[in-house]
XYZ file of C-alpha atoms in Angstrom:
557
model
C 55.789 92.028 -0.183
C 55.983 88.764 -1.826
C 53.827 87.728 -4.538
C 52.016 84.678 -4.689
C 52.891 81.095 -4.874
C 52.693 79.696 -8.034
C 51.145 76.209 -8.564
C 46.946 75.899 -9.053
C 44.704 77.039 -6.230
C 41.984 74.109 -5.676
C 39.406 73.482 -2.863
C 39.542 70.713 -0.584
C 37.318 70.029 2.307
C 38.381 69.154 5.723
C 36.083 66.980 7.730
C 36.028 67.296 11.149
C 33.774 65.633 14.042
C 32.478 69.066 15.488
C 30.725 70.885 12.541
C 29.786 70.748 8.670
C 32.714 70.256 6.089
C 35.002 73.285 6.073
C 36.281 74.827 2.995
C 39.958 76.344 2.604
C 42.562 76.783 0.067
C 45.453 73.888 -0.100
C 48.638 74.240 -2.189
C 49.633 70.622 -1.047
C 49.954 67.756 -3.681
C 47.442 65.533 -2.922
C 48.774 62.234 -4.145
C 48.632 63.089 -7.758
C 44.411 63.233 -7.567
C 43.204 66.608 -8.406
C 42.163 67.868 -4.846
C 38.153 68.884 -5.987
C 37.630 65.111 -7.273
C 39.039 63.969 -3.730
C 36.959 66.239 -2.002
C 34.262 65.180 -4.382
C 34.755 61.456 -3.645
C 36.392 61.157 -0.063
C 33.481 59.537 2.206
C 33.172 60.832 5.799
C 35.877 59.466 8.002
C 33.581 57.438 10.435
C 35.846 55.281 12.254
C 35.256 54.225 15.635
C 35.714 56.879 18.297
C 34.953 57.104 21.822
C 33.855 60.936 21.857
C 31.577 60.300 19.347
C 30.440 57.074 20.647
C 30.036 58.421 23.899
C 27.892 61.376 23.007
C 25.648 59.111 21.257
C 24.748 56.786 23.871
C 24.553 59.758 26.389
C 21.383 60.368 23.977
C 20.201 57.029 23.022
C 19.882 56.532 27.115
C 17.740 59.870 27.423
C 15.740 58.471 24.615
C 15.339 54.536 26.063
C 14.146 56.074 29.563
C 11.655 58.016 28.338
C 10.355 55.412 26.111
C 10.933 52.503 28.848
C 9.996 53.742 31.870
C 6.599 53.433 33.066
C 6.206 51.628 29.863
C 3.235 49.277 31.943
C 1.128 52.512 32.003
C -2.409 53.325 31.390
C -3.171 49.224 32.000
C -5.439 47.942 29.370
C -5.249 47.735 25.425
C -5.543 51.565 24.259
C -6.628 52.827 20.850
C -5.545 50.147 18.385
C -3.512 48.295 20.926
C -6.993 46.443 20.749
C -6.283 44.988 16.849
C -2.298 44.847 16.899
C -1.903 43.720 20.085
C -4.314 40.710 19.877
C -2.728 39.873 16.638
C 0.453 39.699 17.998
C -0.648 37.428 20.366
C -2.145 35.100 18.373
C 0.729 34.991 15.451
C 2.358 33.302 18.432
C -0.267 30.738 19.204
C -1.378 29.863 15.928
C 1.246 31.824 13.190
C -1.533 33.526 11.548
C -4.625 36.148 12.972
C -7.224 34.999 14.039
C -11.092 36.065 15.347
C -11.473 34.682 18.602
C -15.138 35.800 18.748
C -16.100 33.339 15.624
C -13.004 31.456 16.188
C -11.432 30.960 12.844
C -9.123 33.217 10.882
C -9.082 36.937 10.996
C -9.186 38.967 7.778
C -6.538 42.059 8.604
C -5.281 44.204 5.968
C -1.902 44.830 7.126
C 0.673 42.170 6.576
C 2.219 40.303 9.200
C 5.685 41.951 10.005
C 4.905 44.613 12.419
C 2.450 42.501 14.448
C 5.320 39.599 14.983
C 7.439 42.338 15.953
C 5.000 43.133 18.830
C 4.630 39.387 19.418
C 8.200 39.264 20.587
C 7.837 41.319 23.343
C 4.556 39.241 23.998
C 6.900 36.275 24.235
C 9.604 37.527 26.335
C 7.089 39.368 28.903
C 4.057 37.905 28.660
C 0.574 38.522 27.165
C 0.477 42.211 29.471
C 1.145 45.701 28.879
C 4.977 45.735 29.115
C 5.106 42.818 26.536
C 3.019 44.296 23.620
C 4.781 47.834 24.008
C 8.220 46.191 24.601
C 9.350 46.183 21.104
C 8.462 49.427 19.938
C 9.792 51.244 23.000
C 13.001 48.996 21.745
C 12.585 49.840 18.088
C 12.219 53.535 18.963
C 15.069 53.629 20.949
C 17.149 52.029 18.011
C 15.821 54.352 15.436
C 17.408 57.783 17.460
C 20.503 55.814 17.544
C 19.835 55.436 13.973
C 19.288 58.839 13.531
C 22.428 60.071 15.493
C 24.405 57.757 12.986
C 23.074 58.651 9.959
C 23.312 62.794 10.654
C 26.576 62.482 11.851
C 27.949 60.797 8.672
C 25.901 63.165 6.429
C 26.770 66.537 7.890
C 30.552 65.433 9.390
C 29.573 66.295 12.885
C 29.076 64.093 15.967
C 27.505 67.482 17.531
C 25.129 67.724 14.842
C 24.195 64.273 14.781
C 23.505 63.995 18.576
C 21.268 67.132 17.941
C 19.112 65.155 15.444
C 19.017 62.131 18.038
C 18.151 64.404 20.667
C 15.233 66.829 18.704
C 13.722 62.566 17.844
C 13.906 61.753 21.458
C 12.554 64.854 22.619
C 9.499 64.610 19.787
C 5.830 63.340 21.566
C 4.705 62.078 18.272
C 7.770 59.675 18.626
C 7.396 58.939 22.042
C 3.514 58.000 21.918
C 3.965 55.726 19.037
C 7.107 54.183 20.629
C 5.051 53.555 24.120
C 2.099 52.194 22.157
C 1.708 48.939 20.381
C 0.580 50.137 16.819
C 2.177 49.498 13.700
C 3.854 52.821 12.508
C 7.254 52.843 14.849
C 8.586 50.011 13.281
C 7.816 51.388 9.423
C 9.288 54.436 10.402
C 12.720 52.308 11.481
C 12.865 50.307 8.529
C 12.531 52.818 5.962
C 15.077 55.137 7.955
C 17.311 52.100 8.050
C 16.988 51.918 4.402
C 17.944 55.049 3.863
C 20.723 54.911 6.306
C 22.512 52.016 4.177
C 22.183 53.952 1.560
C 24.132 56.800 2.669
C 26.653 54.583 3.847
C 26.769 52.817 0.169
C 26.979 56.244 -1.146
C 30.269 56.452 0.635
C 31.880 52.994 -0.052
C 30.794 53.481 -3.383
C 32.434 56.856 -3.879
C 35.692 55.423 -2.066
C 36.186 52.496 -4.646
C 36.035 55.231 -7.420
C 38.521 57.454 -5.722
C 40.968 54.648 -4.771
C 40.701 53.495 -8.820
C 41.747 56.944 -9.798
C 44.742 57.299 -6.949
C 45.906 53.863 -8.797
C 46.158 55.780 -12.438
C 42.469 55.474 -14.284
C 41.550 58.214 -16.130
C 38.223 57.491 -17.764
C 38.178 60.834 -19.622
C 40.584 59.495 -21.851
C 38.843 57.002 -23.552
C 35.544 57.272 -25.108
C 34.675 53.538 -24.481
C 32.385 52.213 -21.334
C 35.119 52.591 -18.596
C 36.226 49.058 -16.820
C 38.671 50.223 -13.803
C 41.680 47.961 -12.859
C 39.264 46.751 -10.296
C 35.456 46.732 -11.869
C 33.143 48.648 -10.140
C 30.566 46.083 -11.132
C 32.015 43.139 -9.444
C 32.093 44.272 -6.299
C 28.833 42.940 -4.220
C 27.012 46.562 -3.129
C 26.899 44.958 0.778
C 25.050 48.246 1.820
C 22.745 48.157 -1.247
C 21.407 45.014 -0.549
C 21.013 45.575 3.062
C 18.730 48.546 1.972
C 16.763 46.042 -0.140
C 16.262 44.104 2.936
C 14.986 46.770 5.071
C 12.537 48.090 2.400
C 10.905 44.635 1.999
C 10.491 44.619 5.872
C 9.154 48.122 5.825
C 6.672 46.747 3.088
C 5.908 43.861 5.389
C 4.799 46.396 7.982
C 2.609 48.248 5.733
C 2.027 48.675 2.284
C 3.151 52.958 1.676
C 6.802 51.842 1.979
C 5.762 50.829 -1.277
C 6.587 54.939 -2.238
C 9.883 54.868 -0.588
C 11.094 52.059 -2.887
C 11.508 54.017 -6.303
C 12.388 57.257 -4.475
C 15.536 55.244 -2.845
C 16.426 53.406 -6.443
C 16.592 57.075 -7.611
C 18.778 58.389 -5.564
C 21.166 55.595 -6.433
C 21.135 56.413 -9.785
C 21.724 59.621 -8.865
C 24.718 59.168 -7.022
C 26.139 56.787 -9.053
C 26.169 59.402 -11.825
C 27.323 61.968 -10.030
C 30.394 59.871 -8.816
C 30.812 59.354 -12.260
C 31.304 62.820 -13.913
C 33.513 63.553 -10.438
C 36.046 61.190 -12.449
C 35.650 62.452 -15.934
C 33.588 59.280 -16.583
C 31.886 60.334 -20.535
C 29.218 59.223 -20.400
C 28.460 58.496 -16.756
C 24.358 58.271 -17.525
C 24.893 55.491 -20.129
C 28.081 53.672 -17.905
C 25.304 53.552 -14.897
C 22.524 52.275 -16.253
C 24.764 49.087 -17.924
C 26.627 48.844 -14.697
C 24.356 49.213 -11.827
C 20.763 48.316 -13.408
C 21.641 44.867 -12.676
C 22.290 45.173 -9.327
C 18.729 46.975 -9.008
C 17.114 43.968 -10.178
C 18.623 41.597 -7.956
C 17.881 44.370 -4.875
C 14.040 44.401 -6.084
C 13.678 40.837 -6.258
C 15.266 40.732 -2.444
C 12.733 42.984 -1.471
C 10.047 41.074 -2.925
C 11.696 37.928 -1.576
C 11.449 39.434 2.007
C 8.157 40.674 1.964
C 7.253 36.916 0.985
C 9.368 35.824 4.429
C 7.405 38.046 6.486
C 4.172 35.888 5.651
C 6.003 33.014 6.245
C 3.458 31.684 9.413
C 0.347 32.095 6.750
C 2.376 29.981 4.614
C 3.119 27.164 7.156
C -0.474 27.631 8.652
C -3.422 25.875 6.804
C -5.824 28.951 9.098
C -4.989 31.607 7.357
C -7.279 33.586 6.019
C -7.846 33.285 2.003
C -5.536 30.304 2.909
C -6.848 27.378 0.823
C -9.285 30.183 -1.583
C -8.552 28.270 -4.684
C -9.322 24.957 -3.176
C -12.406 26.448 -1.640
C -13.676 27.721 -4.604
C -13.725 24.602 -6.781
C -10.472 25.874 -8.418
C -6.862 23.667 -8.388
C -4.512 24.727 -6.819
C -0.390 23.466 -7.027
C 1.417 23.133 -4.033
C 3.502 26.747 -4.556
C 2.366 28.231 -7.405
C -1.572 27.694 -5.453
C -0.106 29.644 -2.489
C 1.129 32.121 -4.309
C -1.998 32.411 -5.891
C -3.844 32.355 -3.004
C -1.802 35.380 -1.203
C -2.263 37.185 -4.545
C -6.085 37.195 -3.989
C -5.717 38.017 -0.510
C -3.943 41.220 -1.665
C -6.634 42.216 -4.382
C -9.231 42.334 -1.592
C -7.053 44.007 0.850
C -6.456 46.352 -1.768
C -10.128 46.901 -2.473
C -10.604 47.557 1.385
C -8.083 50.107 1.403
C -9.186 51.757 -1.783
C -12.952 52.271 -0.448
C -12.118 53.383 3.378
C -14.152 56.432 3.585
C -15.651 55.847 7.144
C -15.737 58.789 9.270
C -13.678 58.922 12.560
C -13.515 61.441 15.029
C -9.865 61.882 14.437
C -9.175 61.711 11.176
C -6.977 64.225 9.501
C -5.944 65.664 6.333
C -2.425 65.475 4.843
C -2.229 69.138 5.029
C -2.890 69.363 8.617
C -0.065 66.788 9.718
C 2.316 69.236 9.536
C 0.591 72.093 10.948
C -0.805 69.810 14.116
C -4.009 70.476 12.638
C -6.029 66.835 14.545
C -3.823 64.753 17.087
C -4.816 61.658 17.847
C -6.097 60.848 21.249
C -5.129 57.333 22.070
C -6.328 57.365 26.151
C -8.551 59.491 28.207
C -9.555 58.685 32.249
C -11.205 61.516 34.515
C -10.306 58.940 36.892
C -8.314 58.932 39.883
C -6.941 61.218 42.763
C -4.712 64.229 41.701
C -5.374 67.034 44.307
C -8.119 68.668 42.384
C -12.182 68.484 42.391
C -11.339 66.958 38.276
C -8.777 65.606 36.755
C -7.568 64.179 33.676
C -5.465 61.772 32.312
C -4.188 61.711 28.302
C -2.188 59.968 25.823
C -1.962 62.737 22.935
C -0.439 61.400 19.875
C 0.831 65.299 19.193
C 4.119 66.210 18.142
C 6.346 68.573 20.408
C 4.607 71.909 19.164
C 8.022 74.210 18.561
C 9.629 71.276 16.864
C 7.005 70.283 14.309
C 6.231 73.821 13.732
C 9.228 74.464 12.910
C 9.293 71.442 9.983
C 7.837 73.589 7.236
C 10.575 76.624 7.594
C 13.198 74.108 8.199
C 12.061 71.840 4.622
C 11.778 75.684 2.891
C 15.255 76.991 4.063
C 16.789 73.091 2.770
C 15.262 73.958 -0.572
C 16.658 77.371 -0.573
C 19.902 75.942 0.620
C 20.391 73.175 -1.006
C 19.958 74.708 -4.779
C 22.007 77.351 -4.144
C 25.181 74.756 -2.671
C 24.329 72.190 -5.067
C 24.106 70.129 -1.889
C 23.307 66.212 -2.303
C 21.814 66.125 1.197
C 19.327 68.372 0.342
C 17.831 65.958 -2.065
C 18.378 63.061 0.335
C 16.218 64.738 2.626
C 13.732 66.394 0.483
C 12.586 63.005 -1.805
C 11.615 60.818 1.051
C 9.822 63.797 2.663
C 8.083 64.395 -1.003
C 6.888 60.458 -1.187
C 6.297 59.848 2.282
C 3.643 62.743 2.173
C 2.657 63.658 -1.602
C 0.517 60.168 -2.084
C -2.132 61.018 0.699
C -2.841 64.903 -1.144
C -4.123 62.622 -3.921
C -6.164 59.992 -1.320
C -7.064 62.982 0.098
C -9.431 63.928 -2.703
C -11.523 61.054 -2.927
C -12.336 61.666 1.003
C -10.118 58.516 1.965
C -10.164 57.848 5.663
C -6.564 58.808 7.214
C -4.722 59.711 10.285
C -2.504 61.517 11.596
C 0.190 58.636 12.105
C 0.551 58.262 8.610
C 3.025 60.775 8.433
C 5.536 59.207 10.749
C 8.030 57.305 8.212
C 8.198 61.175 7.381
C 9.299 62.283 10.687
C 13.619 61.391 11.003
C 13.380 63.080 7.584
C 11.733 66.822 8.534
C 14.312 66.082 12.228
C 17.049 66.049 9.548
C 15.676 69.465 7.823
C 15.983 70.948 10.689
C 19.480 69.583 11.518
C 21.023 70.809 7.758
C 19.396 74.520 8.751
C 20.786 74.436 12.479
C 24.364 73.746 11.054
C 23.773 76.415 8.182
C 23.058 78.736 10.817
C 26.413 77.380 13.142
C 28.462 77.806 10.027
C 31.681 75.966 9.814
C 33.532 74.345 12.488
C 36.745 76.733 11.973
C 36.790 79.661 9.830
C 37.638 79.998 6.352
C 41.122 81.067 5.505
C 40.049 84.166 3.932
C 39.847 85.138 0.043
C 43.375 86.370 -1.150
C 45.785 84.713 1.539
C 48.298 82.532 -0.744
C 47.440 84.455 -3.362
C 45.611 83.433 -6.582
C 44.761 84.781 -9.843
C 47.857 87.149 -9.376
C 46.298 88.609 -6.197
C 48.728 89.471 -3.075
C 48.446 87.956 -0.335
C 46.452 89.577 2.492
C 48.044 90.830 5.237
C 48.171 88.993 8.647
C 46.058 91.529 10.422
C 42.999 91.151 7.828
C 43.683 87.308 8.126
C 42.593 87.967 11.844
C 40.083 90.385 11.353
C 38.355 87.600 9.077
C 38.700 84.408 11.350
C 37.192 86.883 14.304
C 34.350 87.679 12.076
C 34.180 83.597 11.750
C 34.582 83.277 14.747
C 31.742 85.620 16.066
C 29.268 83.955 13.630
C 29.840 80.651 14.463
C 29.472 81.839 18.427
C 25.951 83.566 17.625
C 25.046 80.577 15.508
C 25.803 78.183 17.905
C 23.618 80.345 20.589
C 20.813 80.389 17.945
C 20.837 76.575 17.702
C 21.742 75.941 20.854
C 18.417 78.016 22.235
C 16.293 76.314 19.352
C 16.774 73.002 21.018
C 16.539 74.290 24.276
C 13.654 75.431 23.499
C 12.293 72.254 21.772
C 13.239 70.843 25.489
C 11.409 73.085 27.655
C 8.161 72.786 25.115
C 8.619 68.717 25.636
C 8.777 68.928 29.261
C 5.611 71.224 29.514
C 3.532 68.666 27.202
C 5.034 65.119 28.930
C 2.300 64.860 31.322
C -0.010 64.207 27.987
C 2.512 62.090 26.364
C 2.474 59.284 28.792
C -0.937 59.283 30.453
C 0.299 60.954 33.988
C -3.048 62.233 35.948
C -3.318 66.007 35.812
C -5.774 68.325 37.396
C -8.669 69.179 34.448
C -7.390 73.010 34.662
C -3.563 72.253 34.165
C -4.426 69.697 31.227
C -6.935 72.264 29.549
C -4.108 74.471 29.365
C -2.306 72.086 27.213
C -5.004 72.071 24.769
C -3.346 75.284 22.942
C -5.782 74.572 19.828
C -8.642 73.496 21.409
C -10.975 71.729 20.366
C -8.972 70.554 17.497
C -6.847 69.202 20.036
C -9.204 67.076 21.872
């Protein structure tokens, strides 16, 4: 028998477009970079492809009929279509709010962004149902294909991804709020868009470093800051920016994107290090911080600078509310530097509203029960109409497809689990924004602050991708591991061929019973959608069939 091939033994990871990366053993020269820092460094090939392409619209059209199709349905303003929508349509007439029962300007405590959003429908449809649900049925949409996208390029499968676009589509909570004019869709796609560009920095980021090392720099050598052939530094962060951008919208939706912002500029940092000791870099804490804190400031002042653009009709308006304070109040006011000051004061009292809203409301929740389905929120309710039955009833639930949201808290305890014990980045990815998009309103929560159970959804893509990292734990890798001992190592022998094929079956199997496991789950998360539909979108039921529905009971309705 021959012994084993000399030469290191080093660990390279092969990405395919059906599963998670796949580990072997590789003997071949890998272009004179040590094969763990280029499987340390090499981004996700995520070229242009048609299977992948098409798989993803396949979903993004399941998720655009549900969310489009009797879009027009119940008629009338429901829940806080009454506020958002009315806004909307008066940002168009008059660029600001405005109180058409004492006709002058409306106080409102949530900037302008998501309400002009709404107005675009408004404008392209009319002043009617369709129009002020048109964008967020749109914006929904967008954020599964977001979704698909962004799970795709972090777990190196297009079958993956497509299952995190299609447990989104198939989610009620997502479907109400994207067939309902209220704010919360379009924060949820901004911040996920964030952290999309983000991910994708991540890997043009990571792909500079390894292309400076493949051209001969070896920062370990010298104990100075490191300066590539090509400086890191100089290179505009395109992605970065873009992140910037969609933050500062998400912040001119509503003001808890405020949490996402630090949690984001962390994970930077934290990737930027870590691409930093995958080169040898030092002192890769130090070399970040000098390198990349500038680029932080210029992405917080483009945040700030966008949240200032989405008040840009208060600004050109001289009807806005807390418009002309200063003036008002006896006190100057220059022609920026007063507006400024103006909008300032604005936020203090906003602030100061949101700070003392303790009002009781039939539906309010508590952070702890969001998770758990604990209150829903019922945003229509008719015992009108015909349906074959001495009652009926007819229900927009804003409730979360039961299997899949019960499911969240396993799923985010299994990532922990998981992710410590593969030293996987994704599992903080995930994990932070689910921390600050939920952690804040525990401590609201305790002086009795008024809150509901949409607050959670900027949450939501993050707990679908929890899920996602356990289902392709559970698939295992796309082809099995060439086992332990084959090409030798450490002065082992090489295995023979029939235990190499004992091993791949054994692969094999449990990547065929993982895929059934999975595969079931979101079957499953199907079937539960189907049966709760009727209460998604308002359709008339017989009183017995939608009392069945009410599996909680009364803290269901």
């Amino acid at each position: 028998m021959a012994g084993p091939p000399t030469g290191p033994v080093v660990e390279v990871t092969s990405h395919t477009s059906t599963g998670p990366p796949v580990t072997d053993r590789s003997h071949r020269p890998t272009g004179g970079v040590p094969a763990i820092i280029r499987r340390r460094l090499a981004p996700f090939d995520a070229r242009l492809d048609g299977w992948s392409w098409l798989a993803t619209a396949v979903v993004v059209v399941i998720a655009g009929i549900l969310r489009l199709v009797g879009l027009s349905n119940p008629k009338g303003k429901i829940f806080d279509e009454l506020y958002y929508a009315t806004d909307a349509h008066n940002l168009l007439l008059r660029g600001v709010e405005w109180d058409e029962k004492n006709n002058g300007a409306a106080y409102v405590v949530h900037p302008p962004l998501g309400k002009w959003m709404i107005a675009i429908g408004e404008r392209i449809w009319g002043y009617n149902e369709l129009g002020w649900r048109f964008s967020a049925a749109i914006i929904g949409t967008l954020s599964v294909l977001l979704l698909i996208r962004i799970a795709r390029r972090m777990f190196h499968s297009t079958v993956l991804g497509c299952a995190a676009g299609l447990l989104m589509a198939l989610d009620g909570f997502h479907l109400v709020l994207s067939r309902t004019a209220l704010l919360d869709i379009f924060l949820m796609f901004f911040v996920l868009a964030a952290f999309g560009a983000l991910v994708v920095d991540r890997d043009v980021r990571r792909a500079r470093w390894l292309r400076a090392v493949e051209g001969g720099m070896d920062p370990s050598r010298s104990g100075r800051r490191h300066r590539p052939p090509f400086r890191l530094s100089d290179g505009v962060p395109w992605w970065r920016l873009l992140a910037a951008v969609m933050l500062g919208c998400a912040f001119g939706v509503k003001w808890s994107a405020l949490y996402f912002i630090p949690a984001f500029a962390l994970l930077v940092v934290l990737w930027e290090v870590g691409a930093r000791k995958s080169v040898g870099v030092r002192r890769p804490w130090r070399d970040t911080f000098l390198d990349e804190i500038g680029w932080l400031l210029v992405a917080g002042v483009l945040i700030f600078v966008t949240y200032l653009a989405t008040w840009s009709g208060w600004f050109l308006s001289d009807n806005g509310y807390f418009r002309n304070w200063r003036a008002d109040t006896g006190q100057s006011s220059m022609p920026i530097i007063g507006s400024l000051q103006n909008l300032f004061h604005y936020h203090v009292e906003a602030l100061k509203f949101h700070a003392q809203l303790d009002d009781k409301h039939v539906y309010q929740s508590w952070p702890w029960q969001w998770l758990l389905l604990g209150r829903p929120v019922a945003f229509h309710w008719s015992d009108q109409g015909a349906c074959g039955a001495p009652s009926c009833a007819s229900e927009i639930l804003l409730l979360g497809t039961p299997i899949l949201w019960w499911s969240f808290l396993p799923a985010l305890a299994a990532l922990g689990w998981l992710g410590i014990a593969r030293r996987d980045w994704r599992a903080l990815a995930i994990l932070l924004p689910v921390a600050v998009g939920l952690l804040p309103w525990f401590w609201f929560a305790l002086d009795g602050r008024t809150m509901f159970f949409f607050y959670v959804a900027p949450v939501v893509p993050f707990m679908i991708l929890a899920v996602t990292y356990v289902l392709g734990a559970i698939t295992g890798p796309a082809r099995a591991p060439t086992p332990v001992g084959v090409g030798g190592g450490g002065g082992d022998p090489p295995t023979e061929p029939a235990d190499a094929d004992g091993s791949a079956a054994r692969a094999s199997d449990r990547r065929m019973i993982g895929a059934i496991v999975a595969g079931t789950y979101v079957l499953l998360v199907a079937i539960c959608f189907a049966y709760f539909h009727p209460i998604f979108v308002g359709q008339l039921l017989p009183y017995a069939d939608w009392s069945t529905r009410m599996w909680l009971g009364n803290r269901w309705i």
